[in-house]
Amino acid sequence: MAKLQIRKVGDEALRKVCRPVDAITPRILTLLDDMIETMRAADGVGLAAPQVGILRRIVVIEVEPGQVIELINPKIIAFSGEQDGQEGCLSVPGRLGLVKRPMNVTVRAMNRRGETVDITGHGLLARCFCHELDHLDGALYIDKAYSMDEDE
Ligand code: ZN
């Protein structure tokens, strides 16, 4: 496994629409492993492939320590409710912002075995799904935040 460099706001990779993955290759599996290592090393709860300069529709999330969720070609298929909360992003260091998100979000994605899975998240996990999937379309939470703060 290798730790990858995280792209910061201003890097054009963060503003691109990413391409779907059409086959789970050894290269994709290595990328997933490297993304997990990079997310953990940076103390993040989620990381999208464009954040490490790879324009593919891949996301890793670890809201519950030890429970990594890997999403390949994820799509939101259902959402409900609303929550207000603070978000940060490894690509926007030192800042936090308040963003409205749905309270419940269901995503459909492929896992590393190529199986289609539906996963429903509530609260923080739902927020994380929205934040990370936005990255795949070149959107950052700072575009949607209604209030921004310096972190510490
Ligand atoms: Zn982010």
GROMACS .gro file of N, CA and C and ligand atoms in nm:
model
  457
    1MET      N    1   0.085  -0.120   0.000
    1MET     CA    2   0.000   0.000   0.000
    1MET      C    3   0.088   0.124   0.000
    2ALA      N    4   0.032   0.229  -0.050
    2ALA     CA    5   0.108   0.353  -0.059
    2ALA      C    6   0.018   0.470  -0.023
    3LYS      N    7   0.076   0.565   0.046
    3LYS     CA    8   0.002   0.686   0.079
    3LYS      C    9   0.010   0.780  -0.041
    4LEU      N   10  -0.104   0.835  -0.078
    4LEU     CA   11  -0.111   0.921  -0.196
    4LEU      C   12  -0.117   1.068  -0.152
    5GLN      N   13  -0.082   1.154  -0.246
    5GLN     CA   14  -0.085   1.297  -0.216
    5GLN      C   15  -0.227   1.351  -0.233
    6ILE      N   16  -0.275   1.423  -0.132
    6ILE     CA   17  -0.411   1.478  -0.138
    6ILE      C   18  -0.408   1.614  -0.205
    7ARG      N   19  -0.489   1.629  -0.310
    7ARG     CA   20  -0.499   1.754  -0.385
    7ARG      C   21  -0.579   1.856  -0.302
    8LYS      N   22  -0.537   1.980  -0.311
    8LYS     CA   23  -0.601   2.086  -0.233
    8LYS      C   24  -0.683   2.178  -0.323
    9VAL      N   25  -0.778   2.248  -0.263
    9VAL     CA   26  -0.867   2.338  -0.336
    9VAL      C   27  -0.782   2.431  -0.424
   10GLY      N   28  -0.825   2.448  -0.548
   10GLY     CA   29  -0.745   2.520  -0.647
   10GLY      C   30  -0.688   2.425  -0.751
   11ASP      N   31  -0.673   2.297  -0.712
   11ASP     CA   32  -0.624   2.194  -0.806
   11ASP      C   33  -0.740   2.157  -0.900
   12GLU      N   34  -0.712   2.157  -1.028
   12GLU     CA   35  -0.823   2.137  -1.123
   12GLU      C   36  -0.883   1.997  -1.119
   13ALA      N   37  -0.809   1.898  -1.067
   13ALA     CA   38  -0.864   1.762  -1.055
   13ALA      C   39  -0.991   1.761  -0.969
   14LEU      N   40  -1.001   1.856  -0.875
   14LEU     CA   41  -1.115   1.859  -0.784
   14LEU      C   42  -1.240   1.915  -0.852
   15ARG      N   43  -1.225   1.967  -0.973
   15ARG     CA   44  -1.339   2.032  -1.041
   15ARG      C   45  -1.384   1.957  -1.165
   16LYS      N   46  -1.333   1.834  -1.183
   16LYS     CA   47  -1.368   1.754  -1.301
   16LYS      C   48  -1.480   1.656  -1.268
   17VAL      N   49  -1.556   1.621  -1.373
   17VAL     CA   50  -1.654   1.512  -1.360
   17VAL      C   51  -1.578   1.382  -1.386
   18CYS      N   52  -1.587   1.288  -1.292
   18CYS     CA   53  -1.508   1.165  -1.300
   18CYS      C   54  -1.577   1.060  -1.387
   19ARG      N   55  -1.497   0.973  -1.446
   19ARG     CA   56  -1.548   0.867  -1.533
   19ARG      C   57  -1.581   0.743  -1.452
   20PRO      N   58  -1.685   0.669  -1.493
   20PRO     CA   59  -1.716   0.543  -1.425
   20PRO      C   60  -1.604   0.441  -1.442
   21VAL      N   61  -1.602   0.346  -1.349
   21VAL     CA   62  -1.510   0.232  -1.357
   21VAL      C   63  -1.583   0.124  -1.436
   22ASP      N   64  -1.522   0.070  -1.541
   22ASP     CA   65  -1.596  -0.033  -1.616
   22ASP      C   66  -1.555  -0.175  -1.581
   23ALA      N   67  -1.441  -0.192  -1.518
   23ALA     CA   68  -1.404  -0.326  -1.473
   23ALA      C   69  -1.315  -0.315  -1.350
   24ILE      N   70  -1.334  -0.409  -1.257
   24ILE     CA   71  -1.252  -0.411  -1.135
   24ILE      C   72  -1.121  -0.479  -1.171
   25THR      N   73  -1.018  -0.402  -1.190
   25THR     CA   74  -0.887  -0.454  -1.227
   25THR      C   75  -0.796  -0.452  -1.103
   26PRO      N   76  -0.682  -0.519  -1.110
   26PRO     CA   77  -0.587  -0.511  -0.998
   26PRO      C   78  -0.549  -0.366  -0.967
   27ARG      N   79  -0.544  -0.284  -1.069
   27ARG     CA   80  -0.510  -0.143  -1.048
   27ARG      C   81  -0.616  -0.072  -0.964
   28ILE      N   82  -0.743  -0.105  -0.988
   28ILE     CA   83  -0.852  -0.045  -0.909
   28ILE      C   84  -0.843  -0.093  -0.764
   29LEU      N   85  -0.813  -0.221  -0.745
   29LEU     CA   86  -0.803  -0.275  -0.609
   29LEU      C   87  -0.688  -0.208  -0.533
   30THR      N   88  -0.576  -0.187  -0.600
   30THR     CA   89  -0.462  -0.118  -0.538
   30THR      C   90  -0.500   0.026  -0.503
   31LEU      N   91  -0.573   0.090  -0.595
   31LEU     CA   92  -0.617   0.227  -0.569
   31LEU      C   93  -0.705   0.232  -0.445
   32LEU      N   94  -0.799   0.138  -0.432
   32LEU     CA   95  -0.885   0.134  -0.313
   32LEU      C   96  -0.800   0.121  -0.186
   33ASP      N   97  -0.705   0.030  -0.187
   33ASP     CA   98  -0.618   0.011  -0.070
   33ASP      C   99  -0.539   0.138  -0.038
   34ASP      N  100  -0.487   0.200  -0.141
   34ASP     CA  101  -0.408   0.322  -0.121
   34ASP      C  102  -0.495   0.438  -0.071
   35MET      N  103  -0.617   0.445  -0.122
   35MET     CA  104  -0.708   0.550  -0.077
   35MET      C  105  -0.743   0.532   0.071
   36ILE      N  106  -0.763   0.407   0.114
   36ILE     CA  107  -0.794   0.381   0.255
   36ILE      C  108  -0.676   0.423   0.342
   37GLU      N  109  -0.556   0.384   0.300
   37GLU     CA  110  -0.437   0.421   0.378
   37GLU      C  111  -0.422   0.573   0.385
   38THR      N  112  -0.447   0.640   0.274
   38THR     CA  113  -0.433   0.786   0.267
   38THR      C  114  -0.536   0.855   0.356
   39MET      N  115  -0.661   0.805   0.351
   39MET     CA  116  -0.769   0.861   0.434
   39MET      C  117  -0.734   0.847   0.582
   40ARG      N  118  -0.688   0.728   0.621
   40ARG     CA  119  -0.657   0.703   0.762
   40ARG      C  120  -0.539   0.788   0.808
   41ALA      N  121  -0.436   0.798   0.724
   41ALA     CA  122  -0.317   0.875   0.761
   41ALA      C  123  -0.353   1.022   0.782
   42ALA      N  124  -0.457   1.069   0.710
   42ALA     CA  125  -0.496   1.210   0.718
   42ALA      C  126  -0.608   1.232   0.820
   43ASP      N  127  -0.647   1.123   0.892
   43ASP     CA  128  -0.755   1.132   0.991
   43ASP      C  129  -0.887   1.175   0.929
   44GLY      N  130  -0.912   1.130   0.807
   44GLY     CA  131  -1.037   1.165   0.741
   44GLY      C  132  -1.141   1.055   0.760
   45VAL      N  133  -1.269   1.089   0.735
   45VAL     CA  134  -1.375   0.988   0.740
   45VAL      C  135  -1.421   0.952   0.599
   46GLY      N  136  -1.364   1.018   0.498
   46GLY     CA  137  -1.400   0.985   0.362
   46GLY      C  138  -1.298   1.043   0.265
   47LEU      N  139  -1.288   0.977   0.149
   47LEU     CA  140  -1.195   1.026   0.047
   47LEU      C  141  -1.248   0.981  -0.090
   48ALA      N  142  -1.245   1.073  -0.184
   48ALA     CA  143  -1.289   1.042  -0.320
   48ALA      C  144  -1.167   1.042  -0.412
   49ALA      N  145  -1.172   0.959  -0.516
   49ALA     CA  146  -1.055   0.942  -0.603
   49ALA      C  147  -1.001   1.074  -0.662
   50PRO      N  148  -1.086   1.169  -0.703
   50PRO     CA  149  -1.029   1.294  -0.756
   50PRO      C  150  -0.944   1.369  -0.654
   51GLN      N  151  -0.967   1.343  -0.525
   51GLN     CA  152  -0.884   1.409  -0.423
   51GLN      C  153  -0.740   1.361  -0.425
   52VAL      N  154  -0.717   1.245  -0.489
   52VAL     CA  155  -0.579   1.199  -0.507
   52VAL      C  156  -0.543   1.203  -0.656
   53GLY      N  157  -0.619   1.282  -0.732
   53GLY     CA  158  -0.584   1.309  -0.870
   53GLY      C  159  -0.627   1.203  -0.970
   54ILE      N  160  -0.712   1.108  -0.925
   54ILE     CA  161  -0.759   1.002  -1.014
   54ILE      C  162  -0.905   1.030  -1.049
   55LEU      N  163  -0.933   1.053  -1.178
   55LEU     CA  164  -1.066   1.099  -1.216
   55LEU      C  165  -1.159   0.981  -1.245
   56ARG      N  166  -1.179   0.899  -1.142
   56ARG     CA  167  -1.266   0.782  -1.149
   56ARG      C  168  -1.370   0.790  -1.039
   57ARG      N  169  -1.487   0.723  -1.061
   57ARG     CA  170  -1.596   0.732  -0.965
   57ARG      C  171  -1.576   0.628  -0.854
   58ILE      N  172  -1.487   0.662  -0.762
   58ILE     CA  173  -1.451   0.573  -0.651
   58ILE      C  174  -1.445   0.655  -0.522
   59VAL      N  175  -1.504   0.599  -0.415
   59VAL     CA  176  -1.507   0.667  -0.286
   59VAL      C  177  -1.477   0.564  -0.177
   60VAL      N  178  -1.403   0.604  -0.075
   60VAL     CA  179  -1.392   0.522   0.046
   60VAL      C  180  -1.438   0.607   0.166
   61ILE      N  181  -1.505   0.539   0.260
   61ILE     CA  182  -1.561   0.607   0.377
   61ILE      C  183  -1.532   0.521   0.500
   62GLU      N  184  -1.497   0.585   0.611
   62GLU     CA  185  -1.481   0.512   0.737
   62GLU      C  186  -1.531   0.600   0.850
   63VAL      N  187  -1.663   0.600   0.867
   63VAL     CA  188  -1.726   0.678   0.973
   63VAL      C  189  -1.714   0.602   1.105
   64GLU      N  190  -1.737   0.471   1.100
   64GLU     CA  191  -1.718   0.384   1.216
   64GLU      C  192  -1.581   0.320   1.202
   65PRO      N  193  -1.489   0.346   1.297
   65PRO     CA  194  -1.354   0.292   1.283
   65PRO      C  195  -1.356   0.140   1.257
   66GLY      N  196  -1.283   0.099   1.157
   66GLY     CA  197  -1.275  -0.044   1.126
   66GLY      C  198  -1.380  -0.090   1.025
   67GLN      N  199  -1.481  -0.002   0.999
   67GLN     CA  200  -1.585  -0.040   0.903
   67GLN      C  201  -1.573   0.046   0.777
   68VAL      N  202  -1.488   0.002   0.689
   68VAL     CA  203  -1.464   0.077   0.567
   68VAL      C  204  -1.574   0.046   0.465
   69ILE      N  205  -1.626   0.149   0.404
   69ILE     CA  206  -1.723   0.133   0.295
   69ILE      C  207  -1.654   0.176   0.166
   70GLU      N  208  -1.650   0.086   0.069
   70GLU     CA  209  -1.589   0.116  -0.061
   70GLU      C  210  -1.701   0.127  -0.163
   71LEU      N  211  -1.704   0.237  -0.235
   71LEU     CA  212  -1.811   0.260  -0.332
   71LEU      C  213  -1.751   0.284  -0.469
   72ILE      N  214  -1.789   0.199  -0.562
   72ILE     CA  215  -1.744   0.215  -0.701
   72ILE      C  216  -1.867   0.249  -0.785
   73ASN      N  217  -1.858   0.355  -0.862
   73ASN     CA  218  -1.971   0.405  -0.942
   73ASN      C  219  -2.097   0.429  -0.857
   74PRO      N  220  -2.084   0.494  -0.743
   74PRO     CA  221  -2.201   0.512  -0.656
   74PRO      C  222  -2.302   0.612  -0.712
   75LYS      N  223  -2.429   0.584  -0.680
   75LYS     CA  224  -2.540   0.674  -0.716
   75LYS      C  225  -2.632   0.683  -0.596
   76ILE      N  226  -2.684   0.802  -0.570
   76ILE     CA  227  -2.787   0.815  -0.466
   76ILE      C  228  -2.918   0.771  -0.527
   77ILE      N  229  -2.982   0.670  -0.466
   77ILE     CA  230  -3.108   0.621  -0.522
   77ILE      C  231  -3.228   0.661  -0.437
   78ALA      N  232  -3.204   0.706  -0.313
   78ALA     CA  233  -3.314   0.754  -0.229
   78ALA      C  234  -3.257   0.845  -0.121
   79PHE      N  235  -3.336   0.945  -0.083
   79PHE     CA  236  -3.296   1.029   0.031
   79PHE      C  237  -3.420   1.087   0.095
   80SER      N  238  -3.409   1.121   0.223
   80SER     CA  239  -3.522   1.182   0.292
   80SER      C  240  -3.472   1.263   0.410
   81GLY      N  241  -3.558   1.350   0.458
   81GLY     CA  242  -3.527   1.429   0.577
   81GLY      C  243  -3.423   1.536   0.549
   82GLU      N  244  -3.380   1.600   0.656
   82GLU     CA  245  -3.287   1.710   0.643
   82GLU      C  246  -3.204   1.720   0.770
   83GLN      N  247  -3.078   1.760   0.756
   83GLN     CA  248  -2.994   1.786   0.873
   83GLN      C  249  -2.904   1.905   0.842
   84ASP      N  250  -2.872   1.977   0.950
   84ASP     CA  251  -2.775   2.086   0.940
   84ASP      C  252  -2.652   2.040   1.017
   85GLY      N  253  -2.536   2.061   0.961
   85GLY     CA  254  -2.418   2.021   1.036
   85GLY      C  255  -2.292   2.072   0.974
   86GLN      N  256  -2.184   2.054   1.051
   86GLN     CA  257  -2.055   2.106   1.010
   86GLN      C  258  -1.982   2.004   0.923
   87GLU      N  259  -1.917   2.053   0.820
   87GLU     CA  260  -1.835   1.967   0.734
   87GLU      C  261  -1.698   2.027   0.716
   88GLY      N  262  -1.604   1.937   0.697
   88GLY     CA  263  -1.469   1.977   0.658
   88GLY      C  264  -1.429   1.887   0.544
   89CYS      N  265  -1.312   1.910   0.487
   89CYS     CA  266  -1.269   1.832   0.372
   89CYS      C  267  -1.116   1.828   0.372
   90LEU      N  268  -1.060   1.712   0.347
   90LEU     CA  269  -0.913   1.699   0.344
   90LEU      C  270  -0.853   1.787   0.234
   91SER      N  271  -0.934   1.824   0.135
   91SER     CA  272  -0.885   1.910   0.026
   91SER      C  273  -0.902   2.059   0.057
   92VAL      N  274  -0.966   2.089   0.169
   92VAL     CA  275  -0.986   2.229   0.209
   92VAL      C  276  -0.937   2.242   0.354
   93PRO      N  277  -0.807   2.234   0.375
   93PRO     CA  278  -0.756   2.227   0.512
   93PRO      C  279  -0.783   2.355   0.591
   94GLY      N  280  -0.806   2.335   0.720
   94GLY     CA  281  -0.818   2.449   0.811
   94GLY      C  282  -0.951   2.520   0.809
   95ARG      N  283  -1.050   2.463   0.739
   95ARG     CA  284  -1.178   2.531   0.732
   95ARG      C  285  -1.291   2.433   0.762
   96LEU      N  286  -1.400   2.487   0.812
   96LEU     CA  287  -1.521   2.409   0.837
   96LEU      C  288  -1.638   2.493   0.788
   97GLY      N  289  -1.747   2.425   0.750
   97GLY     CA  290  -1.863   2.501   0.705
   97GLY      C  291  -1.991   2.428   0.739
   98LEU      N  292  -2.099   2.503   0.749
   98LEU     CA  293  -2.230   2.444   0.778
   98LEU      C  294  -2.301   2.417   0.646
   99VAL      N  295  -2.349   2.293   0.633
   99VAL     CA  296  -2.414   2.250   0.509
   99VAL      C  297  -2.542   2.174   0.543
  100LYS      N  298  -2.648   2.203   0.470
  100LYS     CA  299  -2.774   2.127   0.481
  100LYS      C  300  -2.761   2.002   0.395
  101ARG      N  301  -2.795   1.889   0.451
  101ARG     CA  302  -2.793   1.762   0.377
  101ARG      C  303  -2.916   1.681   0.416
  102PRO      N  304  -2.953   1.580   0.336
  102PRO     CA  305  -3.061   1.489   0.379
  102PRO      C  306  -3.018   1.409   0.502
  103MET      N  307  -3.114   1.368   0.585
  103MET     CA  308  -3.083   1.291   0.705
  103MET      C  309  -3.059   1.143   0.672
  104ASN      N  310  -3.126   1.094   0.568
  104ASN     CA  311  -3.113   0.954   0.529
  104ASN      C  312  -3.081   0.948   0.380
  105VAL      N  313  -2.980   0.870   0.346
  105VAL     CA  314  -2.939   0.860   0.206
  105VAL      C  315  -2.909   0.714   0.175
  106THR      N  316  -2.965   0.665   0.065
  106THR     CA  317  -2.932   0.530   0.019
  106THR      C  318  -2.852   0.540  -0.110
  107VAL      N  319  -2.737   0.474  -0.111
  107VAL     CA  320  -2.656   0.471  -0.233
  107VAL      C  321  -2.653   0.330  -0.289
  108ARG      N  322  -2.646   0.322  -0.421
  108ARG     CA  323  -2.624   0.195  -0.490
  108ARG      C  324  -2.486   0.204  -0.554
  109ALA      N  325  -2.404   0.103  -0.532
  109ALA     CA  326  -2.267   0.107  -0.583
  109ALA      C  327  -2.219  -0.036  -0.604
  110MET      N  328  -2.103  -0.045  -0.664
  110MET     CA  329  -2.038  -0.174  -0.680
  110MET      C  330  -1.934  -0.185  -0.569
  111ASN      N  331  -1.915  -0.305  -0.514
  111ASN     CA  332  -1.807  -0.324  -0.419
  111ASN      C  333  -1.686  -0.383  -0.493
  112ARG      N  334  -1.579  -0.414  -0.418
  112ARG     CA  335  -1.455  -0.458  -0.485
  112ARG      C  336  -1.468  -0.595  -0.548
  113ARG      N  337  -1.575  -0.668  -0.514
  113ARG     CA  338  -1.598  -0.798  -0.580
  113ARG      C  339  -1.687  -0.782  -0.704
  114GLY      N  340  -1.723  -0.658  -0.734
  114GLY     CA  341  -1.804  -0.634  -0.852
  114GLY      C  342  -1.953  -0.656  -0.828
  115GLU      N  343  -1.991  -0.673  -0.699
  115GLU     CA  344  -2.131  -0.693  -0.667
  115GLU      C  345  -2.200  -0.557  -0.647
  116THR      N  346  -2.325  -0.547  -0.689
  116THR     CA  347  -2.403  -0.425  -0.666
  116THR      C  348  -2.463  -0.431  -0.526
  117VAL      N  349  -2.440  -0.326  -0.449
  117VAL     CA  350  -2.493  -0.323  -0.312
  117VAL      C  351  -2.566  -0.191  -0.290
  118ASP      N  352  -2.670  -0.196  -0.207
  118ASP     CA  353  -2.740  -0.075  -0.163
  118ASP      C  354  -2.705  -0.054  -0.016
  119ILE      N  355  -2.665   0.065   0.020
  119ILE     CA  356  -2.630   0.096   0.159
  119ILE      C  357  -2.704   0.222   0.200
  120THR      N  358  -2.774   0.214   0.315
  120THR     CA  359  -2.845   0.331   0.366
  120THR      C  360  -2.768   0.388   0.485
  121GLY      N  361  -2.744   0.517   0.479
  121GLY     CA  362  -2.677   0.585   0.589
  121GLY      C  363  -2.769   0.688   0.652
  122HIS      N  364  -2.753   0.705   0.784
  122HIS     CA  365  -2.829   0.806   0.858
  122HIS      C  366  -2.729   0.904   0.919
  123GLY      N  367  -2.770   1.026   0.937
  123GLY     CA  368  -2.685   1.122   1.008
  123GLY      C  369  -2.552   1.142   0.940
  124LEU      N  370  -2.444   1.121   1.015
  124LEU     CA  371  -2.310   1.148   0.964
  124LEU      C  372  -2.279   1.067   0.838
  125LEU      N  373  -2.322   0.942   0.835
  125LEU     CA  374  -2.292   0.859   0.716
  125LEU      C  375  -2.367   0.913   0.594
  126ALA      N  376  -2.490   0.957   0.613
  126ALA     CA  377  -2.567   1.016   0.502
  126ALA      C  378  -2.497   1.142   0.452
  127ARG      N  379  -2.448   1.222   0.545
  127ARG     CA  380  -2.375   1.345   0.511
  127ARG      C  381  -2.249   1.312   0.431
  128CYS      N  382  -2.181   1.209   0.478
  128CYS     CA  383  -2.058   1.166   0.413
  128CYS      C  384  -2.085   1.116   0.270
  129PHE      N  385  -2.191   1.038   0.252
  129PHE     CA  386  -2.226   0.993   0.116
  129PHE      C  387  -2.242   1.114   0.024
  130CYS      N  388  -2.316   1.214   0.069
  130CYS     CA  389  -2.342   1.332  -0.016
  130CYS      C  390  -2.213   1.406  -0.046
  131HIS      N  391  -2.133   1.428   0.057
  131HIS     CA  392  -2.007   1.504   0.041
  131HIS      C  393  -1.913   1.432  -0.056
  132GLU      N  394  -1.895   1.303  -0.037
  132GLU     CA  395  -1.799   1.230  -0.120
  132GLU      C  396  -1.850   1.214  -0.263
  133LEU      N  397  -1.980   1.187  -0.280
  133LEU     CA  398  -2.034   1.172  -0.416
  133LEU      C  399  -2.027   1.305  -0.492
  134ASP      N  400  -2.044   1.416  -0.421
  134ASP     CA  401  -2.027   1.547  -0.485
  134ASP      C  402  -1.889   1.561  -0.549
  135HIS      N  403  -1.787   1.508  -0.479
  135HIS     CA  404  -1.650   1.517  -0.533
  135HIS      C  405  -1.642   1.454  -0.673
  136LEU      N  406  -1.721   1.351  -0.698
  136LEU     CA  407  -1.712   1.279  -0.826
  136LEU      C  408  -1.766   1.363  -0.941
  137ASP      N  409  -1.842   1.468  -0.907
  137ASP     CA  410  -1.894   1.559  -1.009
  137ASP      C  411  -1.829   1.697  -1.000
  138GLY      N  412  -1.715   1.704  -0.933
  138GLY     CA  413  -1.640   1.828  -0.928
  138GLY      C  414  -1.696   1.932  -0.831
  139ALA      N  415  -1.784   1.888  -0.741
  139ALA     CA  416  -1.843   1.982  -0.645
  139ALA      C  417  -1.775   1.970  -0.510
  140LEU      N  418  -1.756   2.082  -0.443
  140LEU     CA  419  -1.698   2.085  -0.309
  140LEU      C  420  -1.802   2.140  -0.212
  141TYR      N  421  -1.790   2.099  -0.084
  141TYR     CA  422  -1.891   2.144   0.013
  141TYR      C  423  -1.889   2.296   0.029
  142ILE      N  424  -1.775   2.358   0.001
  142ILE     CA  425  -1.768   2.504   0.015
  142ILE      C  426  -1.859   2.575  -0.085
  143ASP      N  427  -1.901   2.503  -0.190
  143ASP     CA  428  -1.997   2.560  -0.287
  143ASP      C  429  -2.137   2.567  -0.225
  144LYS      N  430  -2.161   2.479  -0.125
  144LYS     CA  431  -2.296   2.462  -0.071
  144LYS      C  432  -2.311   2.512   0.070
  145ALA      N  433  -2.198   2.540   0.137
  145ALA     CA  434  -2.202   2.582   0.277
  145ALA      C  435  -2.272   2.716   0.288
  146TYR      N  436  -2.356   2.732   0.393
  146TYR     CA  437  -2.420   2.862   0.412
  146TYR      C  438  -2.346   2.944   0.517
  147SER      N  439  -2.242   2.883   0.575
  147SER     CA  440  -2.158   2.958   0.669
  147SER      C  441  -2.022   2.888   0.675
  148MET      N  442  -1.915   2.966   0.673
  148MET     CA  443  -1.780   2.909   0.678
  148MET      C  444  -1.704   2.964   0.797
  149ASP      N  445  -1.621   2.879   0.857
  149ASP     CA  446  -1.540   2.917   0.972
  149ASP      C  447  -1.398   2.870   0.953
  150GLU      N  448  -1.307   2.936   1.022
  150GLU     CA  449  -1.172   2.882   1.033
  150GLU      C  450  -1.180   2.768   1.134
  151ASP      N  451  -1.102   2.661   1.110
  151ASP     CA  452  -1.092   2.552   1.206
  151ASP      C  453  -0.980   2.590   1.303
  152GLU      N  454  -1.011   2.600   1.430
  152GLU     CA  455  -0.923   2.638   1.543
  152GLU      C  456  -0.864   2.777   1.533
  153ZN      ZN  457  -1.414   1.635   0.069
   0.00000   0.00000   0.00000
